[in-house]
Coordinates of C-alpha atoms and ligand atoms in Angstrom, one line a residue:
X96 CA 53.7 61.0 24.4
X97 CA 52.0 62.2 27.6
X98 CA 49.5 65.0 26.9
X99 CA 49.9 66.8 30.2
X100 CA 52.4 69.5 30.6
X101 CA 52.9 68.9 34.4
X102 CA 55.4 66.2 35.1
X103 CA 57.5 64.9 37.9
X104 CA 60.8 65.5 36.1
X105 CA 62.1 67.2 33.0
X106 CA 65.4 66.1 31.5
X107 CA 67.1 68.3 29.0
X108 CA 69.1 66.3 26.4
X109 CA 68.8 62.8 24.9
X110 CA 72.4 61.7 24.7
X111 CA 74.1 59.1 26.9
X112 CA 73.1 61.0 30.1
X113 CA 69.5 62.0 29.3
X114 CA 68.6 58.5 28.0
X115 CA 69.8 56.7 31.1
X116 CA 68.2 59.4 33.4
X117 CA 64.9 58.7 31.6
X118 CA 65.2 55.0 32.1
X119 CA 66.1 55.5 35.8
X120 CA 63.3 58.0 36.7
X121 CA 60.6 56.5 34.6
X122 CA 61.2 52.8 34.8
X123 CA 62.9 52.5 38.3
X124 CA 61.0 55.2 40.2
X125 CA 57.8 55.4 38.2
X126 CA 58.1 59.2 37.7
X127 CA 56.3 61.0 34.9
X128 CA 59.4 62.1 33.0
X129 CA 59.9 63.9 29.7
X130 CA 63.1 64.5 27.9
X131 CA 63.5 67.6 25.7
X132 CA 65.9 67.3 22.9
X133 CA 66.9 69.9 20.3
X134 CA 68.0 67.3 17.8
X135 CA 65.7 65.2 15.7
X136 CA 67.0 62.0 17.2
X137 CA 68.8 60.6 20.2
X138 CA 72.6 60.7 20.6
X139 CA 73.6 64.1 21.8
X140 CA 77.2 64.7 20.9
X141 CA 77.0 61.7 18.6
X142 CA 74.0 63.1 16.9
X143 CA 75.7 66.5 16.0
X144 CA 79.4 65.5 15.5
X145 CA 79.2 63.8 12.1
X146 CA 82.5 65.2 10.7
X147 CA 84.6 62.9 8.6
X148 CA 86.8 60.7 10.9
X149 CA 84.6 61.3 14.0
X150 CA 85.4 58.4 16.3
X151 CA 85.6 57.8 20.0
X152 CA 88.9 57.9 21.7
X153 CA 87.7 55.5 24.4
X154 CA 87.8 51.8 23.6
X155 CA 84.5 50.5 22.4
X156 CA 84.1 47.9 25.2
X157 CA 84.3 50.8 27.7
X158 CA 82.3 53.3 25.8
X159 CA 78.9 51.9 26.6
X160 CA 76.4 51.5 29.4
X161 CA 77.0 48.9 32.0
X162 CA 73.8 49.3 34.0
X163 CA 72.1 46.5 32.0
X164 CA 73.9 43.2 31.9
X165 CA 71.6 42.1 29.0
X166 CA 72.5 45.2 27.0
X167 CA 76.2 44.6 27.6
X168 CA 75.9 41.0 26.4
X169 CA 73.7 41.7 23.3
X170 CA 75.6 44.6 21.8
X171 CA 78.6 43.9 19.6
X172 CA 81.1 46.6 18.6
X173 CA 83.1 46.1 15.4
X174 CA 86.2 48.2 16.0
X175 CA 88.6 49.0 18.8
X176 CA 87.5 52.6 18.6
X177 CA 83.9 53.0 17.4
X178 CA 83.0 55.5 14.7
X179 CA 80.3 58.0 15.1
X180 CA 77.7 56.1 13.0
X181 CA 78.3 52.9 15.1
X182 CA 77.9 54.8 18.4
X183 CA 74.7 56.4 17.1
X184 CA 73.4 53.0 16.1
X185 CA 74.2 51.8 19.6
X186 CA 72.3 54.7 21.2
X187 CA 69.3 54.1 18.9
X188 CA 69.3 50.5 19.9
X189 CA 69.2 51.5 23.5
X190 CA 66.3 53.9 22.7
X191 CA 64.4 51.0 21.0
X192 CA 65.2 48.4 23.7
X193 CA 63.9 50.6 26.5
X194 CA 61.1 52.2 24.5
X195 CA 62.5 55.7 25.2
X196 CA 61.2 57.7 22.2
X197 CA 57.6 58.0 23.5
X198 CA 58.9 60.2 26.4
X199 CA 61.3 62.3 24.3
X200 CA 60.2 65.5 22.6
X201 CA 62.6 65.9 19.6
X202 CA 63.2 69.1 17.7
X203 CA 62.5 70.9 21.0
X204 CA 65.0 73.5 22.2
X205 CA 64.7 74.9 25.7
X206 CA 64.5 78.7 25.8
X207 CA 64.3 79.2 29.6
X208 CA 63.8 77.4 32.9
X209 CA 62.5 79.3 36.0
X210 CA 61.9 78.0 39.5
X211 CA 58.4 78.8 40.7
X212 CA 58.8 79.1 44.4
X213 CA 55.1 79.2 45.2
X214 CA 54.6 75.7 43.7
X215 CA 58.1 74.3 44.1
X216 CA 58.2 73.6 40.4
X217 CA 60.5 74.3 37.5
X218 CA 58.8 76.0 34.6
X219 CA 60.4 75.3 31.3
X220 CA 59.6 77.2 28.1
X221 CA 60.6 75.8 24.7
X222 CA 61.4 77.6 21.5
X223 CA 58.2 76.2 20.0
X224 CA 56.1 78.0 22.6
X225 CA 55.4 75.0 24.9
X226 CA 55.4 75.4 28.7
X227 CA 56.1 72.5 30.9
X228 CA 56.2 72.2 34.7
X229 CA 58.0 69.6 36.9
X230 CA 59.3 69.2 40.4
X231 CA 62.7 68.2 39.2
X232 CA 64.9 69.6 36.4
X233 CA 67.9 67.6 35.3
X234 CA 70.3 68.9 32.7
X235 CA 71.9 66.3 30.5
X236 CA 73.2 68.8 27.9
X237 CA 76.8 67.4 27.6
X238 CA 80.1 69.1 28.3
X239 CA 81.2 69.7 24.7
X240 CA 78.0 70.6 22.9
X241 CA 78.1 74.4 22.4
X242 CA 80.1 74.9 19.2
X243 CA 82.8 77.6 19.4
X244 CA 83.0 79.4 16.1
X245 CA 85.7 82.1 16.5
X246 CA 84.5 85.6 15.9
X247 CA 86.8 86.2 13.0
X248 CA 86.2 89.3 11.1
X249 CA 84.9 88.8 7.5
X250 CA 83.4 85.3 7.9
X251 CA 80.0 86.7 6.7
X252 CA 81.7 87.8 3.5
X253 CA 83.4 84.5 2.7
X254 CA 82.4 83.4 -0.8
X255 CA 82.8 79.6 -0.1
X256 CA 81.1 77.3 2.4
X257 CA 82.1 76.9 6.0
X258 CA 81.2 74.3 8.7
X259 CA 81.9 73.7 12.4
X260 CA 82.7 70.1 13.1
X261 CA 80.2 70.0 16.0
X262 CA 77.2 70.9 13.8
X263 CA 78.0 68.9 10.7
X264 CA 75.5 68.6 7.9
X265 CA 73.7 65.3 7.9
X266 CA 74.1 64.9 4.2
X267 CA 77.9 65.3 4.5
X268 CA 80.2 67.7 2.7
X269 CA 81.6 67.1 -0.7
X270 CA 85.3 67.9 -0.6
X271 CA 86.2 66.5 -4.1
X272 CA 88.2 69.0 -6.2
X273 CA 88.1 71.6 -3.4
X274 CA 90.6 73.6 -1.6
X275 CA 89.9 73.2 2.1
X276 CA 91.2 75.1 5.1
X277 CA 91.0 73.4 8.5
X278 CA 91.3 75.6 11.6
X279 CA 92.2 73.8 14.7
X280 CA 94.4 70.8 15.7
X281 CA 92.6 69.5 18.8
X282 CA 91.2 66.0 19.0
X283 CA 88.6 66.8 16.3
X284 CA 90.9 68.4 13.8
X285 CA 93.4 65.6 14.3
X286 CA 90.7 63.1 13.4
X287 CA 89.2 65.0 10.5
X288 CA 92.3 66.3 8.7
X289 CA 93.5 62.9 7.4
X290 CA 90.0 62.0 6.1
X291 CA 89.5 65.4 4.4
X292 CA 93.0 65.1 2.8
X293 CA 92.0 61.8 1.3
X294 CA 89.2 63.5 -0.6
X295 CA 90.0 67.2 -1.2
X296 CA 92.2 68.6 -3.9
X297 CA 94.2 70.5 -1.3
X298 CA 94.1 70.9 2.5
X299 CA 95.7 73.8 4.3
X300 CA 95.9 73.2 8.1
X301 CA 95.9 76.4 10.2
X302 CA 97.6 75.5 13.5
X303 CA 97.7 77.9 16.4
X304 CA 99.1 75.5 19.1
X305 CA 101.0 72.4 18.2
X306 CA 99.6 69.3 19.9
X307 CA 100.7 65.9 21.0
X308 CA 98.9 63.0 19.4
X309 CA 99.3 59.2 20.0
X310 CA 98.6 56.5 17.4
X311 CA 95.2 55.0 18.0
X312 CA 96.2 51.7 16.3
X313 CA 92.5 51.2 15.5
X314 CA 91.6 47.8 14.1
X315 CA 88.5 45.6 13.8
X316 CA 87.9 43.7 17.0
X317 CA 88.8 40.0 16.9
X318 CA 86.2 37.4 17.8
X319 CA 88.5 36.4 20.7
X320 CA 88.4 40.0 22.1
X321 CA 84.6 40.3 21.6
X322 CA 84.2 37.1 23.6
X323 CA 86.7 38.2 26.3
X324 CA 84.9 41.5 26.8
X325 CA 81.6 39.8 27.3
X326 CA 82.9 37.1 29.5
X327 CA 84.8 39.6 31.7
X328 CA 82.2 42.4 31.7
X329 CA 82.1 42.5 35.5
X330 CA 85.8 42.7 35.8
X331 CA 86.1 45.4 33.1
X332 CA 83.4 47.4 34.9
X333 CA 85.2 47.0 38.2
X334 CA 88.4 48.4 36.7
X335 CA 86.6 51.3 35.0
X336 CA 84.9 52.3 38.3
X337 CA 87.8 51.9 40.6
X338 CA 90.5 53.8 38.7
X339 CA 90.8 57.6 38.3
X340 CA 89.8 57.9 34.7
X341 CA 87.0 55.5 33.9
X342 CA 89.0 53.7 31.3
X343 CA 89.3 49.9 31.3
X344 CA 93.0 49.9 32.3
X345 CA 94.9 50.7 35.5
X346 CA 97.5 53.4 35.8
X347 CA 100.9 51.8 36.4
X348 CA 102.2 52.1 40.0
X349 CA 105.7 53.3 39.0
X350 CA 107.3 56.7 38.6
X351 CA 109.1 57.9 35.5
X352 CA 111.5 59.9 37.7
X353 CA 112.6 56.7 39.4
X354 CA 113.0 54.7 36.2
X355 CA 116.2 54.4 34.2
X356 CA 116.1 56.2 30.8
X357 CA 116.5 53.1 28.6
X358 CA 113.7 51.4 30.5
X359 CA 111.5 54.5 30.1
X360 CA 112.2 54.4 26.4
X361 CA 111.2 50.8 26.1
X362 CA 108.0 51.4 28.0
X363 CA 107.0 54.3 25.9
X364 CA 107.8 52.5 22.7
X365 CA 105.6 49.5 23.7
X366 CA 102.8 51.9 24.6
X367 CA 103.2 53.8 21.3
X368 CA 103.0 50.5 19.4
X369 CA 100.0 49.4 21.4
X370 CA 98.3 52.7 20.7
X371 CA 95.6 54.7 22.5
X372 CA 95.3 56.6 25.7
X373 CA 97.0 53.9 27.8
X374 CA 100.2 55.8 27.0
X375 CA 99.1 58.3 29.6
X376 CA 98.9 55.4 32.2
X377 CA 102.5 54.2 31.7
X378 CA 103.7 56.1 34.8
X379 CA 101.8 57.4 37.8
X380 CA 103.7 60.7 37.9
X381 CA 103.2 62.0 34.4
X382 CA 100.6 64.5 35.4
X383 CA 102.1 65.6 38.7
X384 CA 105.8 66.0 38.0
X385 CA 107.3 68.2 35.3
X386 CA 110.4 66.1 35.2
X387 CA 108.4 62.9 34.6
X388 CA 106.2 64.6 32.1
X389 CA 109.2 65.8 30.1
X390 CA 110.2 62.2 29.4
X391 CA 106.9 61.6 27.7
X392 CA 106.8 64.9 25.9
X393 CA 110.3 64.5 24.5
X394 CA 109.6 60.9 23.4
X395 CA 106.5 62.0 21.4
X396 CA 108.2 65.1 20.0
X397 CA 111.1 62.9 18.7
X398 CA 108.5 60.6 17.1
X399 CA 106.8 63.6 15.4
X400 CA 110.1 64.8 14.0
X401 CA 110.9 61.3 12.6
X402 CA 107.4 60.9 11.1
X403 CA 107.4 64.2 9.1
X404 CA 109.7 64.3 6.1
X405 CA 109.6 68.1 5.6
X406 CA 111.8 69.6 8.3
X407 CA 109.9 72.9 8.3
X408 CA 106.6 71.1 8.9
X409 CA 108.2 68.8 11.4
X410 CA 109.4 71.8 13.5
X411 CA 106.0 73.5 13.4
X412 CA 104.2 70.3 14.5
X413 CA 106.8 69.3 17.2
X414 CA 107.1 72.8 18.7
X415 CA 104.7 72.0 21.6
X416 CA 104.5 74.5 24.4
X417 CA 102.7 72.6 27.1
X418 CA 103.2 69.4 29.2
X419 CA 101.9 66.2 27.6
X420 CA 98.3 65.4 28.5
X421 CA 97.8 68.7 30.3
X422 CA 95.4 69.4 27.5
X423 CA 93.3 66.4 26.5
X424 CA 95.7 64.2 24.4
X425 CA 94.2 63.3 21.0
X426 CA 94.8 59.9 19.5
X427 CA 94.9 59.5 15.7
X428 CA 94.9 57.4 12.6
X429 CA 97.7 58.7 10.2
X430 CA 97.6 62.3 11.4
X431 CA 101.2 63.1 11.2
X432 CA 101.8 61.0 8.1
X433 CA 99.1 63.1 6.4
X434 CA 101.5 66.1 6.4
X435 CA 103.8 64.1 4.1
X436 CA 101.1 64.2 1.4
X437 CA 101.6 66.6 -1.5
X438 CA 98.1 68.0 -1.1
X439 CA 98.5 69.1 2.5
X440 CA 100.2 72.3 3.7
X441 CA 100.6 73.7 7.1
X442 CA 100.4 77.3 8.3
X443 CA 101.6 78.3 11.8
X444 CA 99.3 80.9 13.1
X445 CA 101.9 81.5 15.8
X446 CA 104.3 82.8 13.2
X447 CA 101.7 84.5 11.0
X448 CA 98.4 85.1 12.9
X449 CA 95.1 85.0 11.1
X450 CA 93.9 88.6 10.4
X451 CA 90.5 88.1 8.7
X452 CA 88.5 86.0 6.4
X453 CA 88.2 87.5 3.0
X454 CA 85.7 86.5 0.3
X455 CA 88.5 84.3 -1.3
X456 CA 89.7 82.6 1.8
X457 CA 91.8 83.2 4.9
X458 CA 94.2 86.1 5.3
X459 CA 97.1 85.8 7.7
X460 CA 99.7 88.5 8.4
X461 CA 101.7 86.9 5.5
X462 CA 99.3 86.2 2.7
X463 CA 95.8 85.2 1.5
X464 CA 95.1 81.4 1.3
X465 CA 92.4 80.9 -1.4
X466 CA 89.8 78.4 -0.2
X467 CA 86.5 76.8 -1.3
X468 CA 85.6 75.4 2.2
X469 CA 86.6 76.4 5.7
X470 CA 86.3 73.8 8.4
X471 CA 86.2 75.1 12.0
X472 CA 87.6 72.4 14.3
X473 CA 87.7 75.0 16.9
X474 CA 86.1 73.2 19.8
X475 CA 83.4 74.2 22.2
X476 CA 82.3 76.6 24.9
X477 CA 82.9 73.6 27.2
X478 CA 81.1 72.6 30.3
X479 CA 79.2 75.9 31.0
X480 CA 78.2 77.0 27.4
X481 CA 75.2 74.7 27.0
X482 CA 74.1 75.2 30.6
X483 CA 74.1 79.0 30.3
X484 CA 72.2 78.9 27.0
X485 CA 69.2 77.4 28.9
X486 CA 68.6 80.8 30.6
X487 CA 68.1 79.3 34.1
X488 CA 66.6 81.4 36.8
X489 CA 66.4 80.2 40.4
X490 CA 65.2 81.5 43.7
X491 CA 64.1 85.2 43.6
X492 CA 64.7 85.3 39.9
X493 CA 68.4 85.0 40.3
X494 CA 70.1 84.2 37.0
X495 CA 72.7 81.5 36.5
X496 CA 74.5 83.7 34.0
X497 CA 75.0 86.3 36.8
X498 CA 75.8 83.8 39.5
X499 CA 78.5 82.3 37.3
X500 CA 79.9 85.5 35.9
X501 CA 83.3 84.7 37.6
X502 CA 83.1 81.0 36.7
X503 CA 80.9 78.0 37.7
X504 CA 80.4 77.2 41.3
X505 CA 78.7 73.9 42.2
X506 CA 78.4 71.3 44.9
X507 CA 80.0 68.1 43.5
X508 CA 79.2 69.3 40.0
X509 CA 75.6 68.1 40.7
X510 CA 73.8 71.0 42.4
X511 CA 74.0 74.8 42.4
X512 CA 73.2 77.0 45.4
X513 CA 70.0 79.0 44.8
X514 CA 68.5 76.5 42.3
X515 CA 66.5 73.9 44.2
X516 CA 65.6 70.6 42.6
X517 CA 68.0 71.2 39.8
X518 CA 70.6 68.5 39.0
X519 CA 73.4 68.9 36.5
X520 CA 74.7 65.6 35.0
X521 CA 78.5 65.9 34.4
X522 CA 78.3 69.5 35.5
X523 CA 81.4 71.7 36.1
X524 CA 83.2 70.6 39.3
X525 CA 82.7 66.9 38.5
X526 CA 85.4 64.6 36.8
X527 CA 83.4 64.4 33.6
X528 CA 85.7 65.4 30.7
X529 CA 88.8 64.1 32.5
X530 CA 87.3 60.6 32.3
X531 CA 85.8 58.1 29.9
X532 CA 82.3 59.6 30.0
X533 CA 79.8 56.7 30.2
X534 CA 80.9 55.5 33.7
X535 CA 81.0 59.1 34.9
X536 CA 77.5 59.6 33.5
X537 CA 76.2 56.4 35.0
X538 CA 77.5 57.4 38.5
X539 CA 75.8 60.8 38.3
X540 CA 72.5 59.4 37.0
X541 CA 72.4 56.8 39.8
X542 CA 73.3 59.3 42.5
X543 CA 70.6 61.7 41.3
X544 CA 68.1 58.9 41.1
X545 CA 68.9 57.7 44.6
X546 CA 68.5 61.3 45.9
X547 CA 65.1 61.7 44.3
X548 CA 64.1 58.3 45.6
X549 CA 65.1 59.4 49.1
X550 CA 62.9 62.5 48.7
X551 CA 59.9 60.6 47.5
X552 CA 60.3 58.1 50.3
X553 CA 60.3 60.9 52.9
X554 CA 57.8 63.1 51.1
X555 CA 60.3 65.9 50.7
X556 CA 59.5 68.7 48.3
X557 CA 62.8 70.4 47.6
X558 CA 66.5 69.9 47.9
X559 CA 69.1 72.6 47.6
X560 CA 72.7 73.1 48.4
X561 CA 74.2 76.1 50.1
X562 CA 76.8 78.8 49.2
X563 CA 79.0 77.3 51.9
X564 CA 78.9 73.8 50.5
X565 CA 79.7 75.2 47.0
X566 CA 82.6 77.3 48.3
X567 CA 84.1 74.3 50.1
X568 CA 83.7 72.1 47.0
X569 CA 85.3 74.8 44.8
X570 CA 88.3 74.7 47.2
X571 CA 88.5 71.0 46.7
X572 CA 88.2 71.4 42.9
X573 CA 91.1 74.0 43.0
X574 CA 93.2 71.8 45.3
X575 CA 92.8 68.8 43.1
X576 CA 93.7 70.8 39.9
X577 CA 96.7 72.4 41.5
X578 CA 98.1 69.1 42.6
X579 CA 98.5 68.3 38.8
X580 CA 100.1 70.0 35.9
X581 CA 96.8 70.6 34.2
X582 CA 96.4 74.3 35.2
X583 CA 99.8 75.1 33.8
X584 CA 98.3 75.2 30.3
X585 CA 96.9 78.7 30.0
X586 CA 95.2 78.2 26.6
X587 CA 93.2 75.0 27.6
X588 CA 89.5 74.7 27.3
X589 CA 89.5 73.1 30.8
X590 CA 90.2 76.7 31.9
X591 CA 87.7 78.3 29.5
X592 CA 90.6 80.0 27.8
X593 CA 89.4 79.1 24.2
X594 CA 86.4 81.4 24.5
X595 CA 87.1 85.1 24.5
X596 CA 85.8 86.7 27.7
X597 CA 85.1 83.4 29.5
X598 CA 86.3 83.5 33.1
X599 CA 89.5 81.5 33.6
X600 CA 88.5 78.8 36.1
X601 CA 89.6 75.2 36.0
X602 CA 86.2 73.5 35.5
X603 CA 86.5 69.7 35.9
X604 CA 87.3 67.9 39.1
X605 CA 90.8 66.4 38.8
X606 CA 90.7 64.3 41.9
X607 CA 89.9 61.1 40.0
X608 CA 86.6 59.3 39.3
X609 CA 87.0 56.7 42.0
X610 CA 87.9 59.2 44.7
X611 CA 85.0 61.4 43.6
X612 CA 82.6 58.5 43.6
X613 CA 83.5 57.7 47.2
X614 CA 83.0 61.4 48.2
X615 CA 79.5 61.3 46.6
X616 CA 78.7 58.1 48.3
X617 CA 79.8 59.5 51.7
X618 CA 77.7 62.6 51.1
X619 CA 74.6 60.5 50.5
X620 CA 75.3 58.1 53.4
X621 CA 75.7 61.2 55.6
X622 CA 72.1 62.3 54.9
X623 CA 73.2 64.3 51.8
X624 CA 75.6 66.4 53.7
X625 CA 75.8 69.9 52.2
X626 CA 72.2 69.7 51.0
X627 CA 69.0 70.8 52.7
X628 CA 65.6 69.3 52.2
X629 CA 62.2 70.7 52.9
Ligands
N01_895 O1 88.5 71.3 20.4 P1 89.8 71.8 21.1 P2 88.2 69.8 19.8 N1 92.0 80.6 15.7 O2 89.3 73.0 21.9 C1 92.0 75.9 17.7 C2 86.5 66.0 22.9 N2 86.6 65.2 21.7 O3 86.9 69.9 19.1 O4 95.0 75.2 21.2 C3 92.8 79.5 15.5 O5 90.5 70.8 21.8 C4 92.7 75.6 19.1 O6 93.9 76.2 19.2 P3 94.6 76.5 20.7 C5 87.8 65.9 23.6 O7 87.6 66.0 25.0 C6 86.5 63.8 21.8 O8 89.3 69.4 18.9 O9 93.4 77.1 21.5 N3 92.7 78.3 16.1 C7 92.8 74.1 18.9 O10 93.8 73.7 18.1 C8 88.5 67.2 23.1 O11 89.5 67.7 24.0 C9 86.6 63.0 20.8 O12 95.6 77.5 20.4 C10 91.8 78.3 17.0 C11 91.4 73.8 18.2 O13 91.1 74.9 17.5 C12 87.3 68.1 23.0 O14 86.3 67.3 22.5 C13 86.9 63.6 19.5 C14 90.9 79.3 17.3 C15 90.3 73.4 19.2 O15 90.7 72.3 19.9 C16 87.4 69.3 22.2 O16 88.2 68.9 21.0 C17 87.0 64.9 19.3 C18 91.1 80.5 16.6 N4 90.3 81.6 16.9 C19 86.8 65.7 20.4 N5 90.0 78.9 18.3 C20 86.4 61.6 21.0 O17 86.9 60.9 21.7 C21 90.4 77.6 18.5 N6 91.4 77.2 17.8 C22 85.3 61.2 20.3

């Protein structure tokens, strides 16, 4: 660990993004760099999200770094979709291989970050009372890292235990013999519910909005596939970086609205059997045409009704009010079948809203459900929550909280007007959560590293974007979103709708990763258009 508190760069967060940013700045550019990490180990999202069933929805051979050919060749995944412990092992392997821990301060939460204009430095204060200074500040805090525990009256009086999936105890939770309530049926709840039901005496699922889910068809990877993924690593990387979503498959160039119904059915059936998010890639118009989308929505709803034996439960689960994939579509292992178990019941909060938490359990407008444990699978204050918690102040003491009171405004999701030398990896306004994240992260880290290298080469002290560049980029973010069905879902976290009081702004860039990558490349080639150096 360096013993000086003045550095070239400070990176906040030691997940996928912060680790690669450290490698790039320290080992490529030779910058004195320190990573500040609130957790006791590397991993970010994968350090905190240890709930039962936590698993990645991207296929393992695409959920990894590709910047090091050696790393790609030496790491071996065991399953089609890696579980949280395996991903954490991978990230620890990366930390060992690149000797990262010596420049990471663990158990170090950032309290504030202020730009000191006289010295062109960021001044970062930690919870432990440390003050650090650096020319560059790079946030790598993740998009889904600020847990959203609903402000339900009575939680403080609950006599049992409660947990949020995004801050799961390292020692695990013992569900044996317990009555468990799970609130939330997003990707997390859908992964956790079958696992909890295997162990608990009884599980009551509290569903506010019914959700689509596709079978993951997870399985151990065959030796043939492992060899294929290594031998074709360049080709796989090429596909991931030239399509819109960063996944290792192309979106089919055909339209559902131009395909005969029986053919559509066969295509969906094959995708359903294959499993995974490729279902979304079966037709190119699924996210831009309501008619096309309806074909997928109806296919999945029919499957749900067939899978669930109890017609009342089937109706509650299949009564979905939004287009398919307009909210992030979960993939699952035995989710719907879990509702056929005798020890699993389902409560529709649409029909009987939750009123309060009482010492004995959850009280809806209909009755009290006695519970020993409540699991909040209620998601995150996504994209902006963790950034705003950093208490960032820029030029003239302006506060990011004030500047973003009506929603985030960025240039390319990478820079914010009024905050020189600050870069935000996978910030709002970038494709981030609409993609498989590792390739989106690699692209951001490499772009930021190139920009800093450019500054060092030309002895430039500061870089900052302008209000005009941010306004123009926001127009492009809005245009891209409005060209899809995504903004139609009024209760999506993409819009900030899951957090009471949060401004309703569509946050990620929906124009596609490959298109976005070429915009970023053009901006750099054009002398970092929209950014000013001094
Ligand atoms: O959170 P969510 P998540 N009362 O916000 C409900 C990524 N991820 O943690 O839809 C009652 O999607 C809420 O209901 P509604 C992935 O990008 C990735 O599941 O708002 N219910 C919803 O059902 C994903 O999209 C992976 O009406 C309340 C649920 O809680 C993102 O993380 C795995 C409520 C929240 O769903 C977030 O997923 C898991 C309240 N007050 C997650 N508040 C991998 O690939 C919220 N809900 C690894």
